[in-house]
């Protein structure tokens, strides 16, 4: 009745006098109804982007939000001011806010952001509270620079060490990857900045990433490649998801209704928005229909296609309305909509402290013979290796950060009170300065070539070994978007690096002195052939801008290392099942007439994931393959004892377990306890064990204990049976194994399931 009167009144008011429905004031439906078709299309396609080499139909002027307001941000959505819809700014990325550090409209002023440790380093901390804190620090910088959505976390599985973007991904294991990603999402969103969980899904390598078709069986998808995303969705509730570039089983992920609607929304209950990766996919109409609501960065061609598709009935306008609604739901949550103020002055000092702390927590001590580390105070060191003087703080491409500074190891050691051999730093500095201009040039979007390692000078090393107490050699590796790593001179040492380690080891051992190797790397490398040369090895990762200080914190013992490997370090590349068929095969070569950057990649390529679920330790532990360092491994300057394992439940529903961890050594430290479960064999082949839970102690003083609690849901004991289309936890005897690594099980107990349990996907 009342509604009827209102309607009658509305009809009598002239259109121009009626108030336009404003976002946030009027119901969403009314706002959507008030949009013109052109406005709707502009809301589902971003503001555009322009750079050299982009095909003409993809070039779009970068306007307003990015160019004038946040230069260097990755993209922006379109505003419709008449309905109160602001534009949102989206920026990379996983190691911190990636924007231009200077602006034409603010001469003399800088806009730096903190470079945090890379994803692999964060994951190696196994400390989700710490990752959440890093997420909040990144969000605070994003908010200071008026960014609404951060294009992170990135959590594709480390399927094979040569994956060019492994550095910004987390782990070979979906539980570690998913929990780390969820923590980062929560940290960002705690501070009102949206996250974008990327790249959904199966973007595990860079080779032909825009056209490759990854063929993966459904069990591997569910258990390995989608599982981490599922955890991140359920626990983190990200505002956005970014679909990936590749095809999955024949369909672009951004055009896959199965992936984006059936799995993501219907099965996992996801409520947020899906955007494409930049210029990802081909068919804008299929993307709209599949549930990829926002096309980024947005091109004129996409708008043209969508216009035509609505006009000739190929795209139902109701699909567009649904997608626009989801874009507006995102806008409603944003800082831009709330008109949150920004300072352009983030707390770079405070966040540098967080970055340094996070970096030290993710470092993994791989070897420490004869208590080589921590270094004795004021040790006189011979600091060797180019990487000791020119640190790699993170990867390149969208995972890079324009930071104010980077502390190399030589500097960090000096800050911590250690001395370097006189003149050695100057010799490295002049070598690097002389070589830098001689590097081969690479395309602007590719990682820059590195200066080759300074050649070995045996006489110099002999003298250093006499004068100094110990040698520290840094081995560095960079990688980034667009290219995968190589076996030679990357996964393996270069000849000069090997010669440097051999000669340094020989010279210092001849004097009864030791060699410490620091690995400043973004992903797994070959170690078995050279690790015997070193007395201690610290995996420092690419630790962000405070690198040198953070590494010195661990080398000096100011921080007791507590990171553990979230990846297996195999003996050789051929030991990874994914080596077979990597990176894939070309089905149709590059188009010789395409002069754009896309003209360099194959028009069609394919990779078959023959390794199925046998990724990482699931393969190495089940098939008993020797490894250099197992999954979950990491030493400490103290020791830990495990006792009082208690396991209850599991017959149906969750299993609860607790274990007491005691610091049995002489210095304070933290321990990561890992819970693996071996399931009874069934119709499906089962891994020998799978990580089902983990926890990290607080800093335990010598003699101090902590009881760690774990809960494993019934579904997390199950394997996905593709024929039945559901998860099945078989009946039979399960073994719960608590370990300090996947190959160092300290306590175990079994429990029985009398009946199998089934779970829908
Ligand atoms: C990357 C994304 C990134 C986007 C925007 C793409 O090349 O794959 O991870 O967020 O660019 O910069």
Short mmCIF file of N, CA and C in Angstrom, two decimals, residues 273-368:
data_model
loop_
_atom_site.label_atom_id
_atom_site.label_comp_id
_atom_site.label_asym_id
_atom_site.label_seq_id
_atom_site.Cartn_x
_atom_site.Cartn_y
_atom_site.Cartn_z
N UNK A 273 34.99 -10.22 -5.42
CA UNK A 273 35.06 -9.94 -6.85
C UNK A 273 36.25 -10.66 -7.48
N UNK A 274 36.09 -11.02 -8.76
CA UNK A 274 37.22 -11.60 -9.51
C UNK A 274 37.63 -10.61 -10.59
N UNK A 275 38.93 -10.34 -10.65
CA UNK A 275 39.45 -9.50 -11.75
C UNK A 275 40.41 -10.35 -12.57
N UNK A 276 40.63 -9.95 -13.81
CA UNK A 276 41.62 -10.66 -14.62
C UNK A 276 43.02 -10.22 -14.20
N UNK A 277 44.01 -11.05 -14.53
CA UNK A 277 45.37 -10.54 -14.52
C UNK A 277 45.48 -9.58 -15.71
N UNK A 278 46.51 -8.76 -15.71
CA UNK A 278 46.57 -7.65 -16.68
C UNK A 278 46.60 -8.15 -18.12
N UNK A 279 45.57 -7.83 -18.86
CA UNK A 279 45.38 -8.25 -20.26
C UNK A 279 45.16 -9.76 -20.38
N UNK A 280 44.75 -10.40 -19.30
CA UNK A 280 44.60 -11.86 -19.32
C UNK A 280 43.36 -12.32 -20.08
N UNK A 281 43.45 -13.51 -20.68
CA UNK A 281 42.31 -14.11 -21.39
C UNK A 281 42.10 -13.46 -22.74
N UNK A 282 41.04 -13.93 -23.45
CA UNK A 282 40.84 -13.43 -24.82
C UNK A 282 39.43 -12.88 -25.03
N UNK A 283 38.44 -13.58 -24.47
CA UNK A 283 37.06 -13.32 -24.85
C UNK A 283 36.32 -12.61 -23.70
N UNK A 284 36.14 -11.29 -23.88
CA UNK A 284 35.54 -10.49 -22.80
C UNK A 284 34.14 -10.98 -22.44
N UNK A 285 33.40 -11.46 -23.42
CA UNK A 285 32.03 -11.91 -23.16
C UNK A 285 32.08 -13.18 -22.30
N UNK A 286 32.96 -14.12 -22.70
CA UNK A 286 33.09 -15.36 -21.91
C UNK A 286 33.55 -15.03 -20.49
N UNK A 287 34.40 -14.04 -20.35
CA UNK A 287 34.88 -13.66 -19.01
C UNK A 287 33.73 -13.13 -18.16
N UNK A 288 32.91 -12.27 -18.78
CA UNK A 288 31.75 -11.74 -18.05
C UNK A 288 30.84 -12.87 -17.59
N UNK A 289 30.60 -13.80 -18.49
CA UNK A 289 29.66 -14.89 -18.17
C UNK A 289 30.23 -15.84 -17.12
N UNK A 290 31.54 -16.07 -17.18
CA UNK A 290 32.15 -17.03 -16.26
C UNK A 290 32.18 -16.52 -14.82
N UNK A 291 32.02 -15.20 -14.66
CA UNK A 291 32.09 -14.65 -13.30
C UNK A 291 33.41 -13.94 -13.04
N UNK A 292 34.03 -13.48 -14.12
CA UNK A 292 35.23 -12.64 -13.96
C UNK A 292 34.74 -11.20 -14.15
N UNK A 293 34.38 -10.57 -13.04
CA UNK A 293 33.60 -9.34 -13.14
C UNK A 293 34.35 -8.12 -13.64
N UNK A 294 35.66 -8.11 -13.41
CA UNK A 294 36.41 -6.89 -13.74
C UNK A 294 37.57 -7.26 -14.67
N UNK A 295 37.66 -6.57 -15.80
CA UNK A 295 38.73 -6.84 -16.77
C UNK A 295 39.80 -5.76 -16.59
N UNK A 296 40.98 -6.19 -16.21
CA UNK A 296 42.05 -5.23 -15.92
C UNK A 296 43.19 -5.40 -16.91
N UNK A 297 43.88 -4.32 -17.27
CA UNK A 297 43.62 -2.96 -16.80
C UNK A 297 42.45 -2.31 -17.54
N UNK A 298 41.85 -3.05 -18.50
CA UNK A 298 40.73 -2.52 -19.29
C UNK A 298 41.23 -1.96 -20.61
N UNK A 299 40.60 -2.38 -21.72
CA UNK A 299 41.03 -1.87 -23.03
C UNK A 299 39.80 -1.39 -23.80
N UNK A 300 40.09 -0.52 -24.77
CA UNK A 300 39.03 -0.01 -25.63
C UNK A 300 38.38 -1.14 -26.40
N UNK A 301 39.19 -2.08 -26.80
CA UNK A 301 38.68 -3.20 -27.58
C UNK A 301 37.67 -4.03 -26.77
N UNK A 302 37.97 -4.25 -25.50
CA UNK A 302 37.03 -5.01 -24.66
C UNK A 302 35.70 -4.28 -24.56
N UNK A 303 35.78 -2.97 -24.42
CA UNK A 303 34.53 -2.19 -24.31
C UNK A 303 33.71 -2.30 -25.61
N UNK A 304 34.44 -2.27 -26.72
CA UNK A 304 33.76 -2.38 -28.01
C UNK A 304 33.06 -3.73 -28.13
N UNK A 305 33.78 -4.77 -27.74
CA UNK A 305 33.21 -6.13 -27.83
C UNK A 305 31.98 -6.27 -26.95
N UNK A 306 32.06 -5.74 -25.74
CA UNK A 306 30.94 -5.87 -24.81
C UNK A 306 29.72 -5.11 -25.32
N UNK A 307 29.96 -3.91 -25.84
CA UNK A 307 28.88 -3.11 -26.42
C UNK A 307 28.15 -3.91 -27.51
N UNK A 308 28.97 -4.45 -28.42
CA UNK A 308 28.39 -5.20 -29.55
C UNK A 308 27.66 -6.43 -29.05
N UNK A 309 28.23 -7.11 -28.05
CA UNK A 309 27.61 -8.34 -27.57
C UNK A 309 26.25 -8.07 -26.92
N UNK A 310 26.13 -6.96 -26.21
CA UNK A 310 24.83 -6.63 -25.62
C UNK A 310 23.86 -6.29 -26.75
N UNK A 311 24.36 -5.50 -27.72
CA UNK A 311 23.48 -5.06 -28.82
C UNK A 311 22.92 -6.24 -29.60
N UNK A 312 23.76 -7.22 -29.89
CA UNK A 312 23.19 -8.32 -30.70
C UNK A 312 22.78 -9.52 -29.84
N UNK A 313 22.59 -9.28 -28.55
CA UNK A 313 21.99 -10.32 -27.70
C UNK A 313 22.93 -11.45 -27.29
N UNK A 314 24.22 -11.30 -27.60
CA UNK A 314 25.15 -12.38 -27.21
C UNK A 314 25.49 -12.31 -25.72
N UNK A 315 25.36 -11.12 -25.16
CA UNK A 315 25.60 -10.98 -23.72
C UNK A 315 24.34 -10.41 -23.09
N UNK A 316 23.77 -11.20 -22.20
CA UNK A 316 22.57 -10.79 -21.48
C UNK A 316 22.93 -9.64 -20.55
N UNK A 317 22.18 -8.56 -20.62
CA UNK A 317 22.52 -7.41 -19.78
C UNK A 317 22.42 -7.74 -18.29
N UNK A 318 21.65 -8.79 -17.98
CA UNK A 318 21.55 -9.19 -16.57
C UNK A 318 22.89 -9.70 -16.04
N UNK A 319 23.69 -10.31 -16.94
CA UNK A 319 25.03 -10.77 -16.53
C UNK A 319 25.89 -9.54 -16.22
N UNK A 320 25.77 -8.55 -17.07
CA UNK A 320 26.50 -7.31 -16.85
C UNK A 320 26.07 -6.68 -15.52
N UNK A 321 24.78 -6.69 -15.26
CA UNK A 321 24.26 -6.10 -14.01
C UNK A 321 24.81 -6.84 -12.79
N UNK A 322 24.85 -8.16 -12.88
CA UNK A 322 25.39 -8.94 -11.76
C UNK A 322 26.84 -8.55 -11.51
N UNK A 323 27.60 -8.42 -12.61
CA UNK A 323 29.01 -8.10 -12.46
C UNK A 323 29.22 -6.68 -11.96
N UNK A 324 28.41 -5.76 -12.47
CA UNK A 324 28.50 -4.37 -12.00
C UNK A 324 28.18 -4.33 -10.50
N UNK A 325 27.18 -5.10 -10.09
CA UNK A 325 26.82 -5.13 -8.67
C UNK A 325 28.02 -5.55 -7.82
N UNK A 326 28.76 -6.56 -8.31
CA UNK A 326 29.92 -7.01 -7.52
C UNK A 326 31.02 -5.95 -7.51
N UNK A 327 31.17 -5.24 -8.62
CA UNK A 327 32.15 -4.14 -8.62
C UNK A 327 31.73 -3.10 -7.59
N UNK A 328 30.44 -2.79 -7.57
CA UNK A 328 29.96 -1.76 -6.63
C UNK A 328 30.07 -2.23 -5.18
N UNK A 329 29.89 -3.52 -4.96
CA UNK A 329 30.07 -4.03 -3.59
C UNK A 329 31.52 -3.82 -3.14
N UNK A 330 32.45 -4.00 -4.07
CA UNK A 330 33.86 -3.73 -3.75
C UNK A 330 34.06 -2.24 -3.47
N UNK A 331 33.48 -1.42 -4.33
CA UNK A 331 33.62 0.04 -4.15
C UNK A 331 33.11 0.45 -2.76
N UNK A 332 31.99 -0.15 -2.35
CA UNK A 332 31.40 0.21 -1.05
C UNK A 332 32.34 -0.06 0.12
N UNK A 333 33.23 -1.06 -0.05
CA UNK A 333 34.14 -1.40 1.05
C UNK A 333 35.40 -0.53 1.05
N UNK A 334 35.59 0.22 -0.03
CA UNK A 334 36.92 0.81 -0.28
C UNK A 334 37.17 2.08 0.52
N UNK A 335 38.44 2.41 0.63
CA UNK A 335 38.86 3.66 1.25
C UNK A 335 38.33 4.83 0.42
N UNK A 336 38.35 4.64 -0.92
CA UNK A 336 37.93 5.74 -1.79
C UNK A 336 36.48 6.11 -1.49
N UNK A 337 35.63 5.09 -1.38
CA UNK A 337 34.22 5.36 -1.12
C UNK A 337 34.04 6.05 0.24
N UNK A 338 34.84 5.59 1.22
CA UNK A 338 34.72 6.15 2.57
C UNK A 338 35.43 7.49 2.70
N UNK A 339 36.03 7.92 1.59
CA UNK A 339 36.79 9.17 1.57
C UNK A 339 37.80 9.22 2.71
N UNK A 340 38.49 8.09 2.91
CA UNK A 340 39.51 8.02 3.96
C UNK A 340 40.67 8.94 3.57
N UNK A 341 41.19 9.70 4.52
CA UNK A 341 42.28 10.62 4.18
C UNK A 341 43.59 9.86 3.94
N UNK A 342 44.48 10.46 3.18
CA UNK A 342 45.80 9.85 3.01
C UNK A 342 46.87 10.91 3.19
N UNK A 343 48.07 10.43 3.59
CA UNK A 343 49.13 11.37 3.99
C UNK A 343 50.26 11.49 2.99
N UNK A 344 50.41 10.51 2.10
CA UNK A 344 51.62 10.39 1.26
C UNK A 344 52.88 10.32 2.12
N UNK A 345 52.73 9.96 3.39
CA UNK A 345 53.89 9.90 4.28
C UNK A 345 53.79 8.68 5.18
N UNK A 346 54.00 7.47 4.59
CA UNK A 346 53.91 6.27 5.42
C UNK A 346 55.04 6.23 6.46
N UNK A 347 54.85 5.39 7.45
CA UNK A 347 55.85 5.27 8.52
C UNK A 347 56.98 4.35 8.06
N UNK A 348 57.84 4.87 7.21
CA UNK A 348 58.89 4.04 6.63
C UNK A 348 59.89 3.55 7.69
N UNK A 349 60.11 4.35 8.70
CA UNK A 349 61.04 3.91 9.75
C UNK A 349 60.47 2.74 10.55
N UNK A 350 59.24 2.89 10.95
CA UNK A 350 58.60 1.83 11.74
C UNK A 350 58.48 0.55 10.92
N UNK A 351 58.14 0.69 9.65
CA UNK A 351 57.96 -0.50 8.82
C UNK A 351 59.29 -1.16 8.46
N UNK A 352 60.37 -0.39 8.45
CA UNK A 352 61.69 -0.99 8.22
C UNK A 352 62.01 -1.96 9.36
N UNK A 353 61.57 -1.60 10.55
CA UNK A 353 61.82 -2.50 11.71
C UNK A 353 61.03 -3.80 11.53
N UNK A 354 59.78 -3.66 11.07
CA UNK A 354 58.96 -4.86 10.84
C UNK A 354 59.59 -5.70 9.73
N UNK A 355 60.06 -5.05 8.67
CA UNK A 355 60.66 -5.76 7.55
C UNK A 355 61.91 -6.52 8.01
N UNK A 356 62.74 -5.88 8.80
CA UNK A 356 63.98 -6.51 9.30
C UNK A 356 63.65 -7.71 10.19
N UNK A 357 62.67 -7.53 11.06
CA UNK A 357 62.29 -8.62 11.95
C UNK A 357 61.73 -9.80 11.14
N UNK A 358 60.83 -9.49 10.20
CA UNK A 358 60.23 -10.56 9.39
C UNK A 358 61.31 -11.30 8.60
N UNK A 359 62.27 -10.54 8.07
CA UNK A 359 63.34 -11.16 7.29
C UNK A 359 64.12 -12.15 8.14
N UNK A 360 64.46 -11.75 9.35
CA UNK A 360 65.28 -12.65 10.19
C UNK A 360 64.48 -13.89 10.59
N UNK A 361 63.17 -13.74 10.73
CA UNK A 361 62.34 -14.89 11.14
C UNK A 361 62.15 -15.91 10.02
N UNK A 362 62.35 -15.48 8.77
CA UNK A 362 62.16 -16.42 7.66
C UNK A 362 63.46 -17.08 7.21
N UNK A 363 64.57 -16.69 7.79
CA UNK A 363 65.85 -17.29 7.34
C UNK A 363 66.00 -18.70 7.89
N UNK A 364 66.64 -19.55 7.08
CA UNK A 364 66.74 -20.97 7.45
C UNK A 364 68.21 -21.34 7.55
N UNK A 365 68.59 -21.81 8.72
CA UNK A 365 69.98 -22.26 8.93
C UNK A 365 70.06 -23.71 8.44
N UNK A 366 70.83 -23.91 7.35
CA UNK A 366 70.85 -25.24 6.73
C UNK A 366 72.00 -26.09 7.24
N UNK A 367 73.06 -25.44 7.67
CA UNK A 367 74.23 -26.21 8.12
C UNK A 367 74.95 -25.38 9.16
N UNK A 368 75.48 -26.03 10.19
CA UNK A 368 76.23 -25.29 11.20
C UNK A 368 77.17 -26.24 11.92
#
